[in-house]
Short mmCIF file of N, CA, C and O in Angstrom, two decimals:
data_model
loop_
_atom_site.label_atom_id
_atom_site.label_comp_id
_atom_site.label_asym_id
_atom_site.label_seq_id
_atom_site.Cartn_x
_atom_site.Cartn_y
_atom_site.Cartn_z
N UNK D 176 13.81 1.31 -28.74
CA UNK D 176 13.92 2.29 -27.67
C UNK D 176 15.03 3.30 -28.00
O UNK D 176 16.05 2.99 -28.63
N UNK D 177 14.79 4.42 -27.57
CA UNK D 177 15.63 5.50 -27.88
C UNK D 177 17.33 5.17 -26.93
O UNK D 177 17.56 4.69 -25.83
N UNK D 178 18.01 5.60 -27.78
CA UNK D 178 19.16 5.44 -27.20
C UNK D 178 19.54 6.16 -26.26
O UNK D 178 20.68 5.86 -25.91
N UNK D 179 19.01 7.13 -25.60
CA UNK D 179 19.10 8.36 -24.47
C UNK D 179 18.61 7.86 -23.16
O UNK D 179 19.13 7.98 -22.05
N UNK D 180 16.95 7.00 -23.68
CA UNK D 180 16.42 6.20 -22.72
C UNK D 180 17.34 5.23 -22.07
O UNK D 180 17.64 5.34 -20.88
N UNK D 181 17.87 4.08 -22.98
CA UNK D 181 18.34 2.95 -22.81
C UNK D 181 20.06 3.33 -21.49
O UNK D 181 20.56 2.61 -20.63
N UNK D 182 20.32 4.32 -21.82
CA UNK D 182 21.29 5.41 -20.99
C UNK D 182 20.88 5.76 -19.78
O UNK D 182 21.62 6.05 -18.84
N UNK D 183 19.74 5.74 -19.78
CA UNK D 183 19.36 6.72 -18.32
C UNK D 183 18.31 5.15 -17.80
O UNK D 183 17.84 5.32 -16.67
N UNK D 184 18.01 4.11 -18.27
CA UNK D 184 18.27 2.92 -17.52
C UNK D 184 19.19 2.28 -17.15
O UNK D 184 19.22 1.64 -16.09
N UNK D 185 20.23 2.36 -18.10
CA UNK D 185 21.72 1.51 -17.21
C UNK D 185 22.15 3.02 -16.40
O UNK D 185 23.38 3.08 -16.34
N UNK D 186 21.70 3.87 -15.95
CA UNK D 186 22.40 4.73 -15.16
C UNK D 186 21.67 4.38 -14.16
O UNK D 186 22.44 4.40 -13.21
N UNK D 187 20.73 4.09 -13.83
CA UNK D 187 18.87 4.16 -12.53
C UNK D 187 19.52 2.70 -12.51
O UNK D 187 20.01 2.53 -11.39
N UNK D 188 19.67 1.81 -13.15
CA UNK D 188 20.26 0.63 -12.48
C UNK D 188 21.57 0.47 -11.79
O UNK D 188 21.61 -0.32 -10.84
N UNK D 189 22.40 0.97 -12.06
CA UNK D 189 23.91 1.58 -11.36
C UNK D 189 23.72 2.21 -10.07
O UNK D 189 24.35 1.83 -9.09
N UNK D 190 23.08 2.91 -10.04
CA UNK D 190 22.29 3.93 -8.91
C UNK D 190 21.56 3.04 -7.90
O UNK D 190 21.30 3.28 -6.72
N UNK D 191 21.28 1.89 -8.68
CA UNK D 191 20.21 1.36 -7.87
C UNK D 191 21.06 0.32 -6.66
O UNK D 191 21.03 0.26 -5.43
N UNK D 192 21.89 -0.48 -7.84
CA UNK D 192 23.00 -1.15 -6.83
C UNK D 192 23.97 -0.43 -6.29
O UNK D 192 23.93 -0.78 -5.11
N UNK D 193 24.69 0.24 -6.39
CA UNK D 193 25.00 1.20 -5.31
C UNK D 193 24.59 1.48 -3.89
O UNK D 193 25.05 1.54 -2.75
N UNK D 194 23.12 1.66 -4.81
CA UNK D 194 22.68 2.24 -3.06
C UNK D 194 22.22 0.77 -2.42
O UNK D 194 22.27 0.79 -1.19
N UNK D 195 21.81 -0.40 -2.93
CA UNK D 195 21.62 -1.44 -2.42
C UNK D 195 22.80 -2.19 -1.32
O UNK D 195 22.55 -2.72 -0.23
N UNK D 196 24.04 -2.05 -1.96
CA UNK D 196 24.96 -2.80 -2.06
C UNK D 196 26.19 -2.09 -1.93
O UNK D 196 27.15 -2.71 -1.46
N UNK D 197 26.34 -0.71 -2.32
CA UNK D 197 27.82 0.40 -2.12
C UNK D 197 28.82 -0.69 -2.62
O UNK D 197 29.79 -1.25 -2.11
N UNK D 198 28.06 -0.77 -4.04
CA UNK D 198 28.98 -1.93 -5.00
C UNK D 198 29.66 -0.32 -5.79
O UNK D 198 29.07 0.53 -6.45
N UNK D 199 31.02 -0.44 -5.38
CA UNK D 199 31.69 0.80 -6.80
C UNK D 199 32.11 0.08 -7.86
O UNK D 199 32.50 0.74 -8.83
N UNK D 200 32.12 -1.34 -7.97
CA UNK D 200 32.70 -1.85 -9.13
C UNK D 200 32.03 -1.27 -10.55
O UNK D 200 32.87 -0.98 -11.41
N UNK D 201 30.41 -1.02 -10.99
CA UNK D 201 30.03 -0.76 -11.94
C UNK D 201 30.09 0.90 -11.78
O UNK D 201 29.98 1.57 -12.80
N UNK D 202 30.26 1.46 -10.68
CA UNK D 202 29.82 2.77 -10.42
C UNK D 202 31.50 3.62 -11.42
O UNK D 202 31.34 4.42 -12.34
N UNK D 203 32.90 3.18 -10.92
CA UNK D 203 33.97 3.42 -11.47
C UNK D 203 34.35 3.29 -13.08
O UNK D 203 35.43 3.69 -13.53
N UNK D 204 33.02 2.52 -14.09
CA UNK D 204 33.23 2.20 -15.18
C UNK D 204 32.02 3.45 -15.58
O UNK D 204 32.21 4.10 -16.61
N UNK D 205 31.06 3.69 -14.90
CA UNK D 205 30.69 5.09 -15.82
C UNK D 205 30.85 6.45 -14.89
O UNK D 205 30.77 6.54 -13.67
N UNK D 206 31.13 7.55 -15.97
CA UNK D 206 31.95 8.84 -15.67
C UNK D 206 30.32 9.69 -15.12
O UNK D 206 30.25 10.50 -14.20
N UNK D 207 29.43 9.32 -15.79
CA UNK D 207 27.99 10.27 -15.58
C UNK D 207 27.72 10.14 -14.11
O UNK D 207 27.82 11.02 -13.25
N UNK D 208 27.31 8.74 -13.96
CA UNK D 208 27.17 8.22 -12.46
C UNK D 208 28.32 8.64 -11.32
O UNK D 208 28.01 9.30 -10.33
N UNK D 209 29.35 8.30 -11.52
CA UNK D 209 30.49 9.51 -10.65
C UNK D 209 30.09 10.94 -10.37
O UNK D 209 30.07 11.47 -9.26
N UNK D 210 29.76 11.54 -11.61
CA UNK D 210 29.48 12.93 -11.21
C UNK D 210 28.01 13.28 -10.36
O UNK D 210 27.72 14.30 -9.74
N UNK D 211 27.14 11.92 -10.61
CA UNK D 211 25.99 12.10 -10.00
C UNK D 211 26.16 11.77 -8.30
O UNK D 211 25.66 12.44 -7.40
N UNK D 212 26.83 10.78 -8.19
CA UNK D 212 27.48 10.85 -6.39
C UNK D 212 28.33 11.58 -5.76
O UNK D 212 28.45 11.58 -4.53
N UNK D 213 29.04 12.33 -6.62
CA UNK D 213 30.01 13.44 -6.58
C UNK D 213 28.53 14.71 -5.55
O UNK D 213 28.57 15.37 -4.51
N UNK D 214 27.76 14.53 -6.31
CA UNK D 214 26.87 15.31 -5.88
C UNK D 214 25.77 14.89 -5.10
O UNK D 214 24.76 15.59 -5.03
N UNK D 215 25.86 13.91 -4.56
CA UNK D 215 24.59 12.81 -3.98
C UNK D 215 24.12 13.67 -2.37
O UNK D 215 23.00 14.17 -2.26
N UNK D 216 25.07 13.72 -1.32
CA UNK D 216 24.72 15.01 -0.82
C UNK D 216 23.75 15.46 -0.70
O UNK D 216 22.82 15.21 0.06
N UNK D 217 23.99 16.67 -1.97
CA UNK D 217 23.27 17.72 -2.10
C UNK D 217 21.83 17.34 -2.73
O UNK D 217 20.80 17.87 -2.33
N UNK D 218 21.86 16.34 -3.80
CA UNK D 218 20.59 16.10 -4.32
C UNK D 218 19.86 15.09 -3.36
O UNK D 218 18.67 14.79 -3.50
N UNK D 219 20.76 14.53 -2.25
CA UNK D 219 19.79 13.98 -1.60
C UNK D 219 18.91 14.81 -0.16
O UNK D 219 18.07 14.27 0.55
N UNK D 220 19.30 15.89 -0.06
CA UNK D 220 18.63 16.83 0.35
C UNK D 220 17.55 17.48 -0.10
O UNK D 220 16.49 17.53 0.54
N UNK D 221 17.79 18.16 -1.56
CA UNK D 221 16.87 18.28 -2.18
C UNK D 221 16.01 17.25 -2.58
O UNK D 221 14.91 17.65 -2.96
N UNK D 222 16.18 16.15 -2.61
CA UNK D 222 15.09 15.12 -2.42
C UNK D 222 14.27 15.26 -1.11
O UNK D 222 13.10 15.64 -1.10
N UNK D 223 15.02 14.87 0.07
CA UNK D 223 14.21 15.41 1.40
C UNK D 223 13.55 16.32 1.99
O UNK D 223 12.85 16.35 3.00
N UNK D 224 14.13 17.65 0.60
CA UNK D 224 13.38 18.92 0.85
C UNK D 224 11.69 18.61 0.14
O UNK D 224 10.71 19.08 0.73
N UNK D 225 11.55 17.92 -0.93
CA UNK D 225 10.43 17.85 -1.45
C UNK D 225 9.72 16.44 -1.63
O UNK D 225 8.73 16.25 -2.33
N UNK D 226 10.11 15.88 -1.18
CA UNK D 226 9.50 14.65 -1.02
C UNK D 226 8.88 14.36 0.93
O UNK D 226 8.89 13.45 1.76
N UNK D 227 8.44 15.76 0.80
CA UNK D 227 7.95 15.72 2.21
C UNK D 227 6.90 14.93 2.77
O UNK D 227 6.47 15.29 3.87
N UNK D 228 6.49 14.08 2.32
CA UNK D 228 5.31 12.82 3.14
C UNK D 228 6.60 11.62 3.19
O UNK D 228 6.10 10.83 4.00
N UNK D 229 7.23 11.34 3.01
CA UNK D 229 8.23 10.37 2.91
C UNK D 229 9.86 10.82 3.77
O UNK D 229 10.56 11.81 3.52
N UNK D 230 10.10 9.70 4.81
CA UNK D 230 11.54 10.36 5.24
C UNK D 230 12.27 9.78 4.24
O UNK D 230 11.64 8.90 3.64
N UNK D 231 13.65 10.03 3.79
CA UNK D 231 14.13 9.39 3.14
C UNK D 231 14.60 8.66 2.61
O UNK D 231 14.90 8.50 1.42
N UNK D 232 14.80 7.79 4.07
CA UNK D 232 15.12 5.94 3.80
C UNK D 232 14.00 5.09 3.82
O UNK D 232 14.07 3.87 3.95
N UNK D 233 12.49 6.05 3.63
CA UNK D 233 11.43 5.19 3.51
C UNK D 233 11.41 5.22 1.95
O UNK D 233 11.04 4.18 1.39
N UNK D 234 11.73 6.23 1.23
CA UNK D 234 11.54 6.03 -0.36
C UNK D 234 12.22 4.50 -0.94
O UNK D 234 13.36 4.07 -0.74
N UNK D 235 11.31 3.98 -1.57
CA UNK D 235 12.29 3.02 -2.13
C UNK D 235 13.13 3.77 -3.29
O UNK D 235 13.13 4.82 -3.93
N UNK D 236 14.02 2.26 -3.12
CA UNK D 236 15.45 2.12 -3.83
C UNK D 236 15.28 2.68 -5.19
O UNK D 236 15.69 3.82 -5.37
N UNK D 237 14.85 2.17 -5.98
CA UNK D 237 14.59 2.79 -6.86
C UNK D 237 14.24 3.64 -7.71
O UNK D 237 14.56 3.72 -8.90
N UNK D 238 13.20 4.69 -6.74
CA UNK D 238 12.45 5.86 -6.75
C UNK D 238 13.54 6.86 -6.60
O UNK D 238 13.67 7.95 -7.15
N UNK D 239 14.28 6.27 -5.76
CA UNK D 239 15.12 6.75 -4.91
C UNK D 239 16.45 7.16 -6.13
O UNK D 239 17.10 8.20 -6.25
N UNK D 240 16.50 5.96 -6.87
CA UNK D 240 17.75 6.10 -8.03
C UNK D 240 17.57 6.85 -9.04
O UNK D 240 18.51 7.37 -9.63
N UNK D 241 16.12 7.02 -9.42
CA UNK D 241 15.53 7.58 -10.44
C UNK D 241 15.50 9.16 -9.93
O UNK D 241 15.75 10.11 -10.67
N UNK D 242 15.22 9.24 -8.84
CA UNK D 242 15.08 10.92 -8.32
C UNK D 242 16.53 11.31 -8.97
O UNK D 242 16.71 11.97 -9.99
N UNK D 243 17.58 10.69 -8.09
CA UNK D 243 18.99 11.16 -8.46
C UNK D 243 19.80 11.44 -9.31
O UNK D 243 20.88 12.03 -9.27
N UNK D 244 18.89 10.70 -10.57
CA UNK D 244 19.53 10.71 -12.15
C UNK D 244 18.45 12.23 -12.83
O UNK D 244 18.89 13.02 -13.67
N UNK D 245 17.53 12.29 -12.41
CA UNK D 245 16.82 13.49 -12.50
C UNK D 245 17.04 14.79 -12.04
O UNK D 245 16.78 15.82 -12.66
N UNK D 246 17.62 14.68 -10.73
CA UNK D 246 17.46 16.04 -10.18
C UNK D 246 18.67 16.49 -10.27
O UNK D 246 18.88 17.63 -9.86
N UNK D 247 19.86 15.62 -10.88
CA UNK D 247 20.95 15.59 -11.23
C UNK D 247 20.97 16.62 -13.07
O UNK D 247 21.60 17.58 -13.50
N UNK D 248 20.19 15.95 -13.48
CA UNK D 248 19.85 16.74 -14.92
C UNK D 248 19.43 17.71 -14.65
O UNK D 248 19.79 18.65 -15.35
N UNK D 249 18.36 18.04 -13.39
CA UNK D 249 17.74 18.91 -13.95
C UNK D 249 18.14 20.66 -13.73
O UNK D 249 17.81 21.71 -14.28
N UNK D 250 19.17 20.17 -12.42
CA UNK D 250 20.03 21.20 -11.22
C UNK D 250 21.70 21.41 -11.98
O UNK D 250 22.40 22.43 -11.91
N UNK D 251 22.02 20.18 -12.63
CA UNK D 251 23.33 20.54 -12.68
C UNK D 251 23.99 20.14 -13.92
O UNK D 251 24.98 20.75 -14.32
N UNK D 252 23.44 19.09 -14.59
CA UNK D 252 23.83 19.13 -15.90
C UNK D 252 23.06 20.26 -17.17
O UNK D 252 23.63 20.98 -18.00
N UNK D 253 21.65 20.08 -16.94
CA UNK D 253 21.03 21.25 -17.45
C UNK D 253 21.34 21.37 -19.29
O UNK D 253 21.67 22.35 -19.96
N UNK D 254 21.09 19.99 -19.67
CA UNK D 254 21.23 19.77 -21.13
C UNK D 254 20.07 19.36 -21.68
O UNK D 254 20.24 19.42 -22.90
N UNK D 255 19.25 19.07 -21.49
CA UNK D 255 17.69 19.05 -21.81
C UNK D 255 16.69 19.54 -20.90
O UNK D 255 16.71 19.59 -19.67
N UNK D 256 15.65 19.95 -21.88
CA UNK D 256 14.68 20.70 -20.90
C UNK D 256 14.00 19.76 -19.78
O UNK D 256 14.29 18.60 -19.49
N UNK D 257 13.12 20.50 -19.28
CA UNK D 257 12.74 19.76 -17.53
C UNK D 257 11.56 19.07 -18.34
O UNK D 257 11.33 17.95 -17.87
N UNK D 258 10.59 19.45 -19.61
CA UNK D 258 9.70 18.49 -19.80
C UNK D 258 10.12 17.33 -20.32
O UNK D 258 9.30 16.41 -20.32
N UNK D 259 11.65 17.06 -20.95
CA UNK D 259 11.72 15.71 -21.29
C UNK D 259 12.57 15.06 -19.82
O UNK D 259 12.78 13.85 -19.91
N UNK D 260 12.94 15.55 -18.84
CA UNK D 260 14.02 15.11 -18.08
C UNK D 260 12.66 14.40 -16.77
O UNK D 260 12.77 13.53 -15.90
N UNK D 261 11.85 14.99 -17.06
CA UNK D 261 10.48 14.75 -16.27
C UNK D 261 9.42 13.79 -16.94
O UNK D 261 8.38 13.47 -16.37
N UNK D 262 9.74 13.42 -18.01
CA UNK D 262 9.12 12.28 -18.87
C UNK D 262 9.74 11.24 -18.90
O UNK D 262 9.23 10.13 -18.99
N UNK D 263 11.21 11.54 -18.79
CA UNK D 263 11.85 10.13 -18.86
C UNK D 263 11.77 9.53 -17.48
O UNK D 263 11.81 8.32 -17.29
N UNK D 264 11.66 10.43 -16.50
CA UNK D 264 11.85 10.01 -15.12
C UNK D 264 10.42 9.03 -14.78
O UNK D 264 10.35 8.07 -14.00
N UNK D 265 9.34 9.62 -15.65
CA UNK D 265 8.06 9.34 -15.42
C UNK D 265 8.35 7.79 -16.13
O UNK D 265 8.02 6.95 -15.29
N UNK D 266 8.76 7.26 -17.15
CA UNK D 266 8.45 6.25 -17.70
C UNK D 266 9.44 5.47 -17.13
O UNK D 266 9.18 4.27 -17.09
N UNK D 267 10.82 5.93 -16.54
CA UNK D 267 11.11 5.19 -15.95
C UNK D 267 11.28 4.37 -14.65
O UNK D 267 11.96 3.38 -14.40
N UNK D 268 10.02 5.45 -13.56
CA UNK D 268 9.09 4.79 -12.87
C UNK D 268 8.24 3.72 -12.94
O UNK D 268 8.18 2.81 -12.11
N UNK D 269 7.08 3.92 -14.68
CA UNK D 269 6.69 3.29 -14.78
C UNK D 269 7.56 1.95 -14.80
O UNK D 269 7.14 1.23 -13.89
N UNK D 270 8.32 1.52 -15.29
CA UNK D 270 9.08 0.00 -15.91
C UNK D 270 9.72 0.05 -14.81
O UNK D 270 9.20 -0.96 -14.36
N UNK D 271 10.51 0.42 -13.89
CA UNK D 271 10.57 -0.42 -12.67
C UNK D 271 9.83 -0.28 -11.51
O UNK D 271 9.59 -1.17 -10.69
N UNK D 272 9.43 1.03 -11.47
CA UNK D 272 8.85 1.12 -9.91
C UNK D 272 7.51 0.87 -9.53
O UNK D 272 6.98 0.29 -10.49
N UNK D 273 6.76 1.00 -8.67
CA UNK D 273 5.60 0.43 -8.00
C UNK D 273 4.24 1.20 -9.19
O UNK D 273 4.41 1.80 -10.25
N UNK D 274 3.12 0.91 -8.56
CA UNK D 274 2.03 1.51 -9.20
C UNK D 274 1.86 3.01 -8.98
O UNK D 274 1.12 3.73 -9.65
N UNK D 275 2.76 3.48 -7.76
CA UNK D 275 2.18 4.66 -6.99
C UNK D 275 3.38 5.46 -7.49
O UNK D 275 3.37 6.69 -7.62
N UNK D 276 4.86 4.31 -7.88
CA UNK D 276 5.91 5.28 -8.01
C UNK D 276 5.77 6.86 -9.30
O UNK D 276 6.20 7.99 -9.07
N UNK D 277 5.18 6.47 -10.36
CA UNK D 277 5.14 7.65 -11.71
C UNK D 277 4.87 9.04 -10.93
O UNK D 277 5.46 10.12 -10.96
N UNK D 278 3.37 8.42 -10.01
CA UNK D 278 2.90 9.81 -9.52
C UNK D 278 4.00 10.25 -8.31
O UNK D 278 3.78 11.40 -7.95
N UNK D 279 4.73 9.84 -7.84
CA UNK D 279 5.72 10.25 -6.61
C UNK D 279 6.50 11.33 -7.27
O UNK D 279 6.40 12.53 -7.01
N UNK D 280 7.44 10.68 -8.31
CA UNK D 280 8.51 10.86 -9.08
C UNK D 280 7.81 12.15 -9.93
O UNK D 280 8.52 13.15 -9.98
N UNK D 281 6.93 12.21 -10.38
CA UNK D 281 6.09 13.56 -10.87
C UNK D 281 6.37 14.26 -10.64
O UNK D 281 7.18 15.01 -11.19
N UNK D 282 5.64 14.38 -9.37
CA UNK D 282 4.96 15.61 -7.92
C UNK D 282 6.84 16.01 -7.48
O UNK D 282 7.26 17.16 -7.65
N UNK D 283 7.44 15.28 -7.11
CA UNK D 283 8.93 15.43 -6.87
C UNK D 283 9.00 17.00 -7.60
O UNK D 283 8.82 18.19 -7.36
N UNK D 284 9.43 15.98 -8.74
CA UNK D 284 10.04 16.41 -9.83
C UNK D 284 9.22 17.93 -10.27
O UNK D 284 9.79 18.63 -11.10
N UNK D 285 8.43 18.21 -9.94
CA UNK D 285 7.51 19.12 -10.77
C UNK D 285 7.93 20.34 -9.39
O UNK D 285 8.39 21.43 -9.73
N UNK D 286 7.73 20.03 -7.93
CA UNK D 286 8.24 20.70 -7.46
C UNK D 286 9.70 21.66 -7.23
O UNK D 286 9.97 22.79 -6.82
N UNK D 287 10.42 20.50 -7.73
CA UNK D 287 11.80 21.20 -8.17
C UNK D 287 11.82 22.01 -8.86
O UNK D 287 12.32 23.12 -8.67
N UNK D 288 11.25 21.60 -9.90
CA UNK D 288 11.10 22.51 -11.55
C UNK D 288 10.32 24.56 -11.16
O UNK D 288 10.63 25.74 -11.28
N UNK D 289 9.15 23.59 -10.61
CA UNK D 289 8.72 25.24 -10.28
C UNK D 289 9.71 25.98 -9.25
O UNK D 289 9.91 27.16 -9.55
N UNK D 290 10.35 25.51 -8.11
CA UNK D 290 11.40 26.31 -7.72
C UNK D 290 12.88 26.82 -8.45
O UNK D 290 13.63 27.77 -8.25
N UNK D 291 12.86 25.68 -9.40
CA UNK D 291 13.98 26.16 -10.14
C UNK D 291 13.97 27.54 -10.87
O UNK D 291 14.92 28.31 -11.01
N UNK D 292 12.55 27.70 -11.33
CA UNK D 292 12.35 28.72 -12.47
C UNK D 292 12.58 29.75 -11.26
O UNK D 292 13.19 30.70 -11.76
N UNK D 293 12.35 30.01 -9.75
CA UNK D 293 12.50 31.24 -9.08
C UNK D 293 14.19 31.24 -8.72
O UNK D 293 14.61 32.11 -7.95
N UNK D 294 14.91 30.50 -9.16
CA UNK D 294 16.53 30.60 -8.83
C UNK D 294 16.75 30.51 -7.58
O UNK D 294 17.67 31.09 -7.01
N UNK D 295 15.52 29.41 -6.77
CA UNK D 295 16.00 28.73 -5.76
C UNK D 295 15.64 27.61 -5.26
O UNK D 295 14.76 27.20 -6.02
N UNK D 296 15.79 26.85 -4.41
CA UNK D 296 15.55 25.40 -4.38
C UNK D 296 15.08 25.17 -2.63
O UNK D 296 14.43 24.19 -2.24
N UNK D 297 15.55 26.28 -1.75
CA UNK D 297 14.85 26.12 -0.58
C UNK D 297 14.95 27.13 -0.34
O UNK D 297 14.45 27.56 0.70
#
């Protein structure tokens, strides 16, 4: 497995207990994940802005962790393009999340992307 991948699973798992648990013990040992709650907020809005069939404490946990490590790349770190930041998100639906999660996390994600390219987000 690619070493970028294996990164952006121990980050979606960090993310994940967190939000399970508002455990900071693993959250204080990585600097990426800080900056991603630093901003949680805002990307969790923009989650609620486009994940409109879903309120937002109905998304699961995980979908939920995976949005945040995504929309986090894709809004504010902005170091790889949106088709790999949208592939990794996709496969890493597949390996933890439900049958329905890939296509959620997609459609999300794809909506952001096309608003991004107009230089706005709502």
């Amino acid at each position: 497995m690619d070493r970028r991948h294996l990164r952006r699973r121990k980050i979606v798992q960090i993310l994940y207990s967190y939000e399970m648990q508002k455990n900071n013990l693993l959250v204080e040992k990585d600097e990426f994940v800080i900056k991603i709650l630093e901003k949680k907020d805002e990307i969790d809005q923009i989650i609620s802005h486009y994940a409109t069939k879903f309120p937002i404490d109905k998304i699961p946990k995980v979908d939920f962790s995976i949005l945040r490590l995504a929309i986090y790349e894709l809004v504010y770190e902005k170091k790889n393009s949106y088709k790999v930041i949208i592939d990794e998100a996709v496969e890493l639906a597949k390996e933890f999340g439900s049958q329905k999660s890939y296509s959620f996390i997609n459609g999300v994600l794809g909506s952001v992307v096309k608003n991004l390219s107009h230089e706005r987000l709502f």
